[in-house]
mmCIF file of C-alpha atoms and ligand atoms in Angstrom:
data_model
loop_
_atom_site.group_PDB
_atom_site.id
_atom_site.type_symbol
_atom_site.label_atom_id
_atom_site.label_comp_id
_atom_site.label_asym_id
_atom_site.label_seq_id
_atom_site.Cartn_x
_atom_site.Cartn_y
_atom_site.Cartn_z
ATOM 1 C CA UNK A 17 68.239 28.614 19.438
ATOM 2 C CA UNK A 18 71.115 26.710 18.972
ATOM 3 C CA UNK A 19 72.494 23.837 21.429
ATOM 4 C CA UNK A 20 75.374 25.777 23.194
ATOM 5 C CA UNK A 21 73.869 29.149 23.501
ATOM 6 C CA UNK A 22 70.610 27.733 25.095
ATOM 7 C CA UNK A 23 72.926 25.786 27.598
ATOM 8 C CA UNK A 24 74.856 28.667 28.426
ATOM 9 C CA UNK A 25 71.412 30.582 28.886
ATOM 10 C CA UNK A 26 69.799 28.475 31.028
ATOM 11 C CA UNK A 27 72.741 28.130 33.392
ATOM 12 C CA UNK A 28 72.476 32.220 33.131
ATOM 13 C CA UNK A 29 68.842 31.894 34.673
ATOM 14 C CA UNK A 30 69.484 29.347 37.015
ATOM 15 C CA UNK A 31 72.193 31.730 38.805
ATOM 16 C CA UNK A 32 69.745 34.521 38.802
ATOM 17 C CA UNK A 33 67.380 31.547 40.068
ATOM 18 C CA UNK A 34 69.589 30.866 42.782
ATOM 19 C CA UNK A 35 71.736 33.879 43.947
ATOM 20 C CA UNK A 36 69.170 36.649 43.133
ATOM 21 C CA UNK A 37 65.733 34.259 43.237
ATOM 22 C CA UNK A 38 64.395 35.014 39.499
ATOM 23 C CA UNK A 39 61.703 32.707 39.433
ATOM 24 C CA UNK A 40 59.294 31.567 35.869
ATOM 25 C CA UNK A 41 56.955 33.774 34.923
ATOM 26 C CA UNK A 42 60.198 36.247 34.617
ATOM 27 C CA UNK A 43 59.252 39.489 34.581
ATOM 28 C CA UNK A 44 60.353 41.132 31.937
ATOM 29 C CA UNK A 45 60.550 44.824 31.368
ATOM 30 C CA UNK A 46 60.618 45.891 27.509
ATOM 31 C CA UNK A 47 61.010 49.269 26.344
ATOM 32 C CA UNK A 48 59.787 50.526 23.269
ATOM 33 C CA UNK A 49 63.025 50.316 21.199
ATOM 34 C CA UNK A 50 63.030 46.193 21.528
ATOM 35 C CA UNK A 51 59.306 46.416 20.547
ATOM 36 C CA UNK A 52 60.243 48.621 17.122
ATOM 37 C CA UNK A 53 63.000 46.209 16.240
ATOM 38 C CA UNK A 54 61.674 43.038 17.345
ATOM 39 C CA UNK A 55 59.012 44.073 14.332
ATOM 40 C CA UNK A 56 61.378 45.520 12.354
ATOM 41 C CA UNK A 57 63.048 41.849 12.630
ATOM 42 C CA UNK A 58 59.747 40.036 12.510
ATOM 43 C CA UNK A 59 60.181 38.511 15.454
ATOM 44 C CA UNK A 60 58.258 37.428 17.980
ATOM 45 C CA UNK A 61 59.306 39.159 20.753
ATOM 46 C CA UNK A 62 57.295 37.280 23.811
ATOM 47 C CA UNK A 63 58.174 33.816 21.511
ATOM 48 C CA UNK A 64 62.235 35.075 21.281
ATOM 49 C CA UNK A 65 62.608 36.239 25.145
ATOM 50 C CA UNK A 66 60.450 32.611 26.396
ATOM 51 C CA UNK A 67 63.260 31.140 24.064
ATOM 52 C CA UNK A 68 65.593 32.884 25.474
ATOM 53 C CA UNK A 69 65.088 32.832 29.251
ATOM 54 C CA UNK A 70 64.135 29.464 28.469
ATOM 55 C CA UNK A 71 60.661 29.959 31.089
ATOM 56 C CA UNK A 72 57.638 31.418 31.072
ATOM 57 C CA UNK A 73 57.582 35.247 31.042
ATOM 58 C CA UNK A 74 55.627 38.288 31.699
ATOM 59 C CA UNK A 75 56.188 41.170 29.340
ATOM 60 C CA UNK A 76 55.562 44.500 30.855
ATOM 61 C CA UNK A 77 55.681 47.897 29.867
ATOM 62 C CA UNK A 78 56.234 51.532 31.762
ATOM 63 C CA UNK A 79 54.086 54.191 31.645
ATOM 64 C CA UNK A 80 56.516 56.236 29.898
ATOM 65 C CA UNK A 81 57.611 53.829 27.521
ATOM 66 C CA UNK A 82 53.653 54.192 26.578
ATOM 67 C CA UNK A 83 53.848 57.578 26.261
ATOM 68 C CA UNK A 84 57.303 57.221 23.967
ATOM 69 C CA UNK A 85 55.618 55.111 21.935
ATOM 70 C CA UNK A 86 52.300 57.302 21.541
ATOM 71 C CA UNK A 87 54.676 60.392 21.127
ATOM 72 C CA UNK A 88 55.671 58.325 17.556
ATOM 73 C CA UNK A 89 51.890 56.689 17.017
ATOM 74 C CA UNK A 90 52.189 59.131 13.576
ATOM 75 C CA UNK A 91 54.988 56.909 12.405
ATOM 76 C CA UNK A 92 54.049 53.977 10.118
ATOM 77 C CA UNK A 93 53.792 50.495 12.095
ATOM 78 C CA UNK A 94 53.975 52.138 15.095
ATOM 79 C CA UNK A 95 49.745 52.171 16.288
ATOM 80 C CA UNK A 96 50.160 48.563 15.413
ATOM 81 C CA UNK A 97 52.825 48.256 18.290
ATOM 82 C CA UNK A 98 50.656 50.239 20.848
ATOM 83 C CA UNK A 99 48.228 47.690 20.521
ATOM 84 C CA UNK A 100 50.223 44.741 21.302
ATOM 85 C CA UNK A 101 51.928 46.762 23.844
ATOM 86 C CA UNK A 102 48.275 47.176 25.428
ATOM 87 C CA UNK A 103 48.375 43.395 25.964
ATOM 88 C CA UNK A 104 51.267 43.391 28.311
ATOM 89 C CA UNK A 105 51.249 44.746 31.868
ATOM 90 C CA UNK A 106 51.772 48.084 32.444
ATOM 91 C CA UNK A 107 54.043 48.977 35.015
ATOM 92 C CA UNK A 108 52.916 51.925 36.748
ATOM 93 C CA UNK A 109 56.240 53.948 36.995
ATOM 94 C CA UNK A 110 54.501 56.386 38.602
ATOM 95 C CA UNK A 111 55.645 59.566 36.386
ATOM 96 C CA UNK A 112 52.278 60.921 35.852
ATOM 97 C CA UNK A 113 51.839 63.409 32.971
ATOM 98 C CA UNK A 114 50.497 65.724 35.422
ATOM 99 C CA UNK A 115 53.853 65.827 37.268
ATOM 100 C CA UNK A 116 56.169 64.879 34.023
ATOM 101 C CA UNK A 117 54.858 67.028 30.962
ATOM 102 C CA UNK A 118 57.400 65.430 29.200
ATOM 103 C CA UNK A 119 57.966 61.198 29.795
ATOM 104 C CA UNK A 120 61.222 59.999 31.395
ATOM 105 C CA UNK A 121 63.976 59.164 29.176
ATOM 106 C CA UNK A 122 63.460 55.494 29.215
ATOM 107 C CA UNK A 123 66.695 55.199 30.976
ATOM 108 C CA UNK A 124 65.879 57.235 33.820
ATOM 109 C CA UNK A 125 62.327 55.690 33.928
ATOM 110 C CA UNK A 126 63.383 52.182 33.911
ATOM 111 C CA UNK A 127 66.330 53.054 36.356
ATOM 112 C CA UNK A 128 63.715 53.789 38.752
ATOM 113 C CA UNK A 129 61.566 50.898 38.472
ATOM 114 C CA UNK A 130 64.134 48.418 38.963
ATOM 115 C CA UNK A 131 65.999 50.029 41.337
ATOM 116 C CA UNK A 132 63.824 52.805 42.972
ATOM 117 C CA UNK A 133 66.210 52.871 45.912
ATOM 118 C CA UNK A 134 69.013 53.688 43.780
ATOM 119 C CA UNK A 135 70.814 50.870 46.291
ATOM 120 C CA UNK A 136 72.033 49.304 43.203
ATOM 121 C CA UNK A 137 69.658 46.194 44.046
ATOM 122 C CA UNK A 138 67.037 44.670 41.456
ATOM 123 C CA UNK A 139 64.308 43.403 44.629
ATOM 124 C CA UNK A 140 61.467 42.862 42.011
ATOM 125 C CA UNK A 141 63.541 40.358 40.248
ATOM 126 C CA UNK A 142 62.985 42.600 36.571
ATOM 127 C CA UNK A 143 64.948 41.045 33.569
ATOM 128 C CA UNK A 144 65.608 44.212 31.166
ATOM 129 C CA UNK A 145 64.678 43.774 27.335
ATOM 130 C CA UNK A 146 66.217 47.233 26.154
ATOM 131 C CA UNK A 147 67.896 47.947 22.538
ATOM 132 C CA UNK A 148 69.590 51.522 24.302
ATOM 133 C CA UNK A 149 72.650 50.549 25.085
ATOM 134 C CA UNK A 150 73.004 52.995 27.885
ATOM 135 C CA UNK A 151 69.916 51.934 29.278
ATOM 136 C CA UNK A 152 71.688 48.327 29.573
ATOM 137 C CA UNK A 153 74.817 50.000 31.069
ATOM 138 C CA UNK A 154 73.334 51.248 33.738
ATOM 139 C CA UNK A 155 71.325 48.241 34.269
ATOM 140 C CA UNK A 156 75.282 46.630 34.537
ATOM 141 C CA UNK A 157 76.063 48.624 37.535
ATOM 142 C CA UNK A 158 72.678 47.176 39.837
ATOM 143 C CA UNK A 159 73.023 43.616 41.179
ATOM 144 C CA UNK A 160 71.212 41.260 39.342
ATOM 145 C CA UNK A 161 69.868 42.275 35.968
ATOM 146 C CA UNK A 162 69.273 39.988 33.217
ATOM 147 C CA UNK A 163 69.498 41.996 30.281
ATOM 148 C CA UNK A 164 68.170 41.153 26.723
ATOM 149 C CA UNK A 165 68.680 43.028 23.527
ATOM 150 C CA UNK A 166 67.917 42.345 19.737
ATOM 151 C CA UNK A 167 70.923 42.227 17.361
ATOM 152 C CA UNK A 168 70.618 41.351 13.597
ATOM 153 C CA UNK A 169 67.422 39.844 13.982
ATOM 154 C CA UNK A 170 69.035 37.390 17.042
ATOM 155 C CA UNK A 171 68.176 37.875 20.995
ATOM 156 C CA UNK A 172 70.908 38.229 22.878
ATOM 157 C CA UNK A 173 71.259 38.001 26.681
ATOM 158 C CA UNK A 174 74.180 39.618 28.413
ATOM 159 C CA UNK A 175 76.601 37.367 30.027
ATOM 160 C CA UNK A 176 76.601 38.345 33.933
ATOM 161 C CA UNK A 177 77.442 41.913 34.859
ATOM 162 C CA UNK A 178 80.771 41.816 36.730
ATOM 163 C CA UNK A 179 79.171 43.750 39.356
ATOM 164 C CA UNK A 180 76.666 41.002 39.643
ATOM 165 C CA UNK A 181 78.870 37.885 39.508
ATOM 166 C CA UNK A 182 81.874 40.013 41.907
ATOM 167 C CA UNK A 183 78.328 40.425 44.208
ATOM 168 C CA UNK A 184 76.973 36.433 43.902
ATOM 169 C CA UNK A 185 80.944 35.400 44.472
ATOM 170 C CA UNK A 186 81.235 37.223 47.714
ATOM 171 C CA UNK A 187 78.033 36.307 48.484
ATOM 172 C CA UNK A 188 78.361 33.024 48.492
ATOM 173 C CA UNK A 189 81.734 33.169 49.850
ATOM 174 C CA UNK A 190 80.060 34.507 53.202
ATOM 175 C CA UNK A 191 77.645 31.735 53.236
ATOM 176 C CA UNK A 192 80.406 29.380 53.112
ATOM 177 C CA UNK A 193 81.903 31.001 56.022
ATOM 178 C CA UNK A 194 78.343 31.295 58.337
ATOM 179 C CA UNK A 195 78.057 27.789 57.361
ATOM 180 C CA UNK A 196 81.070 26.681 58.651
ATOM 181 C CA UNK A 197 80.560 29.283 61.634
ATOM 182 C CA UNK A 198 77.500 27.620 62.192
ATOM 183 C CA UNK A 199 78.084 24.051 61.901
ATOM 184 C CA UNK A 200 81.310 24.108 63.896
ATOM 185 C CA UNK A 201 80.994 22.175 66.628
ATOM 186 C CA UNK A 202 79.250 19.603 64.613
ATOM 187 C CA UNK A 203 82.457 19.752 62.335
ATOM 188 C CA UNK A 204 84.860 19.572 65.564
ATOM 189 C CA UNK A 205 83.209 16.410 66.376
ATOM 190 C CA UNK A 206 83.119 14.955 62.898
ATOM 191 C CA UNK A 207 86.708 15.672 62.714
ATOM 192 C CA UNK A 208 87.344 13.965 66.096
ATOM 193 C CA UNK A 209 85.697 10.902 64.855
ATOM 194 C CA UNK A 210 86.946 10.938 61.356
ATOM 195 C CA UNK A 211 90.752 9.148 62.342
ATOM 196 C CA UNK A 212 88.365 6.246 64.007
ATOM 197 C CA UNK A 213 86.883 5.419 60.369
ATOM 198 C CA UNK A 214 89.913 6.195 58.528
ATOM 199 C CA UNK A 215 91.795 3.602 60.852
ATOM 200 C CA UNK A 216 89.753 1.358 59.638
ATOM 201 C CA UNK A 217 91.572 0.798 55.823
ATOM 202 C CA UNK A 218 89.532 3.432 54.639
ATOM 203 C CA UNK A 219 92.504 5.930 52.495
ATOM 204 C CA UNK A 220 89.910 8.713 52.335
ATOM 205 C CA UNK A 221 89.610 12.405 52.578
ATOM 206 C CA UNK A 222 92.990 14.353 53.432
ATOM 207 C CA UNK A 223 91.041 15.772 56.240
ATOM 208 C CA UNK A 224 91.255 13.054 58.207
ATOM 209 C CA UNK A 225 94.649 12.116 57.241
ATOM 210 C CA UNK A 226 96.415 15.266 58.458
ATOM 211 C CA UNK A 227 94.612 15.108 61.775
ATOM 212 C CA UNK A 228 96.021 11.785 62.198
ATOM 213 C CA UNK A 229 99.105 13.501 61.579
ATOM 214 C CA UNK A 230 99.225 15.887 63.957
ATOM 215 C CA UNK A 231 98.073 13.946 66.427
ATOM 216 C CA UNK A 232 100.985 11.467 65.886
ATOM 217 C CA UNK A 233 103.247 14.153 65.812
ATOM 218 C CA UNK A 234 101.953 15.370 69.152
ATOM 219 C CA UNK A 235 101.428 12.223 70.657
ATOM 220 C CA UNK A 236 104.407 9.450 71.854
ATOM 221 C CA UNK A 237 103.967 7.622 69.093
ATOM 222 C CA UNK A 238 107.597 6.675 67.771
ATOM 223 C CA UNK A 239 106.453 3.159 67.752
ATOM 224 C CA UNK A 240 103.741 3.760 65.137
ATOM 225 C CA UNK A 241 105.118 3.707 61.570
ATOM 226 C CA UNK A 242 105.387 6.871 59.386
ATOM 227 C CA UNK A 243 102.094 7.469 58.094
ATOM 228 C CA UNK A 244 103.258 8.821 54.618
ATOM 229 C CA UNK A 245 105.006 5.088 54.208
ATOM 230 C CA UNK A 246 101.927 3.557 55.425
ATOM 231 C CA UNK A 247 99.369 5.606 52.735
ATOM 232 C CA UNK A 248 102.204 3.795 49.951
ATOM 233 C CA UNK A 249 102.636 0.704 50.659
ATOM 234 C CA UNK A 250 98.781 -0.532 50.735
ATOM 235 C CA UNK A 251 99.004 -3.824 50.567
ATOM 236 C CA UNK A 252 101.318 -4.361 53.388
ATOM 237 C CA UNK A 253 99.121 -2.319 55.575
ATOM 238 C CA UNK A 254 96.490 -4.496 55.892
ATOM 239 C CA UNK A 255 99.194 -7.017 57.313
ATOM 240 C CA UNK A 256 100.544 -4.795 59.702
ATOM 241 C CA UNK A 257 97.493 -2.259 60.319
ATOM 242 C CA UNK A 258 95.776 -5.155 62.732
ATOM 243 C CA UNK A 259 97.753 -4.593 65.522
ATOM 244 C CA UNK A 260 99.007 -1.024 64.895
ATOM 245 C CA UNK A 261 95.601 0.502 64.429
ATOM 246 C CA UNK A 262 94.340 -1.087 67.276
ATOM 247 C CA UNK A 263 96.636 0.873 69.275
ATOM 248 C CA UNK A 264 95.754 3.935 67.554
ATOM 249 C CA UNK A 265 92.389 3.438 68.047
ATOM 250 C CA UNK A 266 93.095 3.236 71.954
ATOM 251 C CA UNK A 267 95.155 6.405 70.986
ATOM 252 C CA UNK A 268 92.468 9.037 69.077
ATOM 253 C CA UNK A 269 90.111 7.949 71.657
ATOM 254 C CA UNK A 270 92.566 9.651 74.299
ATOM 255 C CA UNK A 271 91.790 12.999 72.173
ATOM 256 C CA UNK A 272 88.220 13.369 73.151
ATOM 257 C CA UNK A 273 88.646 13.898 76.962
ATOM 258 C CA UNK A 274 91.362 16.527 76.104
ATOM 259 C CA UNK A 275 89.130 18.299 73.067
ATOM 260 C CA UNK A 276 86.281 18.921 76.061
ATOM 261 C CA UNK A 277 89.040 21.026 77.860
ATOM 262 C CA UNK A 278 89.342 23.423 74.924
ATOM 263 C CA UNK A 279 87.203 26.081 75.676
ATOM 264 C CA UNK A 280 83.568 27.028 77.876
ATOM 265 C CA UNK A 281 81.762 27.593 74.242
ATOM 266 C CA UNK A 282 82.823 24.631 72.945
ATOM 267 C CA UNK A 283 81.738 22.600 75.992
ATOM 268 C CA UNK A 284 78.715 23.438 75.361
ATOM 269 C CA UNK A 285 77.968 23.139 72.053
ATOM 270 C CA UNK A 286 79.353 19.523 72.582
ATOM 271 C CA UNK A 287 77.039 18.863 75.373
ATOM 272 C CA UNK A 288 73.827 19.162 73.827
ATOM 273 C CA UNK A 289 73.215 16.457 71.419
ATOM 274 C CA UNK A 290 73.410 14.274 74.933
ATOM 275 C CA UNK A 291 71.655 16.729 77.148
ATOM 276 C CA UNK A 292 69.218 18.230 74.757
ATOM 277 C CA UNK A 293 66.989 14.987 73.754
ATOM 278 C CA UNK A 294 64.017 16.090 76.362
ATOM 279 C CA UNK A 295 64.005 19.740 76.019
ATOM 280 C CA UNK A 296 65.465 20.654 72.926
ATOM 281 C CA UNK A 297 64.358 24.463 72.843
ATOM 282 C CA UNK A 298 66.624 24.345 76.147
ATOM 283 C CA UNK A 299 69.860 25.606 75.470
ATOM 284 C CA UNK A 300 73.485 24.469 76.120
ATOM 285 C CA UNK A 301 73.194 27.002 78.729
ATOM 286 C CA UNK A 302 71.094 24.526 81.087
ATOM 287 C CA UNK A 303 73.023 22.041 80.366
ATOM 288 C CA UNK A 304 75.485 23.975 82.128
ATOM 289 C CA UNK A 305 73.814 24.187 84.938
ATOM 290 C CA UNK A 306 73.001 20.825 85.216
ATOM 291 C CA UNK A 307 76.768 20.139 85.850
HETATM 292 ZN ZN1 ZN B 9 58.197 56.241 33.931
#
């Protein structure tokens, strides 16, 4: 496989890696249409999808895919695939001749293996190796499907369903905001400390530099130059930044006292890197208590 394609592929995989947990060997569900043509091609097809998914992989097979491909065993070539289908797992589907005369269409078969729920969720982690393209289609509308298909003798692999990447966007969108949710206080506090550092000459993230700001702004400080004129003129900050950082310093440590005032969660939450040290199961709530 060429250079670009096997870059873009193996950025594919490591998404489904880390938003859906796809993990080597892949499990990988063929159907007997991508066995047919992946002879008709002369192609390998465990060799092409390994290339492919660029990892290890276990080919498996449905029960009624079997059966579709024993329905045809008449057909020239086609005993010769039952056999090598025989060496990959079979999937038990669970649509039992005894129940279903007839085999699922592999659509509806496959559809339930990946998604038995019908939650539109692909929990087994089951990349899809399927030359129908409806089968593929509906595999587009369930969260997570790596889908693989044969065309002119080259494997494909679907970019990521819009579904899916809409899905691993949002998702990761929401752990942005629990991580912030979570690691608020510890941000509050960074944030409080951050104009201490960035008084020292450091010019560095804009964070810091607006909360210096505002807390100019709110503060008395008409004595204290404009900071925009400051973050210009570099050189002759370092001249006149001895004394008039000093006084900030005096100044953002003035902050602290009045962030502690904000609110009774807060307090808390600020408390316990001091309190906890003994107990540290104990929560900010005995810390409370204490006071
Ligand atoms: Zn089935």
């Amino acid at each position: 496989m060429r250079g670009k394609r096997a870059k873009q592929y193996k950025k594919l995989m490591q998404q489904y890696g880390l938003s859906y947990g796809f993990r080597e060997p892949y499990q990988v569900l063929v159907d007997s249409g991508i066995l047919r043509d992946a002879d008709k091609f002369k192609m390998d097809l465990v060799g092409g999808l390994e290339r492919t998914l660029q990892g290890q992989v276990k080919p498996m097979i449905t029960q009624c895919s079997m059966r579709h491909l024993y329905a045809a065993s008449s057909e020239p070539g086609v005993s010769y695939l039952i056999d090598k289908a025989k060496t990959y797992e079979r999937r038990r589907c669970g649509h039992r001749p005894e129940e279903y005369p007839e085999p699922l269409s592999e659509q509806d078969c496959l559809a339930s293996v990946v998604d038995p729920k019908n939650n539109k969720t692909n929990k087994n982690c089951y990349v899809v190796a399927s030359q129908e393209i409806d089968v593929r289609k509906h595999m587009r509308g369930v969260m997570g499907v790596p889908l693989v298909y044969i065309a002119r003798s080259v494997m494909i692999m679907e970019p990521m369903a819009d579904a899916t990447s809409d899905n691993r966007e949002r998702e990761e969108r929401t752990k942005f905001r629990a991580g912030l949710k979570r690691g608020s206080g510890s941000l509050k506090r960074k944030r409080e400390d951050d104009p201490d550092e960035g008084g020292e000459g450091k010019t560095d993230g804009v964070q810091g530099d607006s909360t210096q700001k505002k807390k100019k702004k709110s503060g008395k400080g008409p004595k204290e130059p404009n900071p925009l004129a400051v973050k210009k003129s570099k050189k002759s900050k370092s001249v006149e930044s001895g004394e008039s950082k000093k006084a900030e310093d005096v100044e953002s440590s003035n902050p602290d006292p009045s962030g502690t005032i904000e609110s009774g969660g807060k307090r808390k939450r600020r408390r316990k890197p001091k309190s906890s040290t003994e107990g540290a199961a104990a929560d900010g709530s005995e810390a409370v208590n204490e006071e």
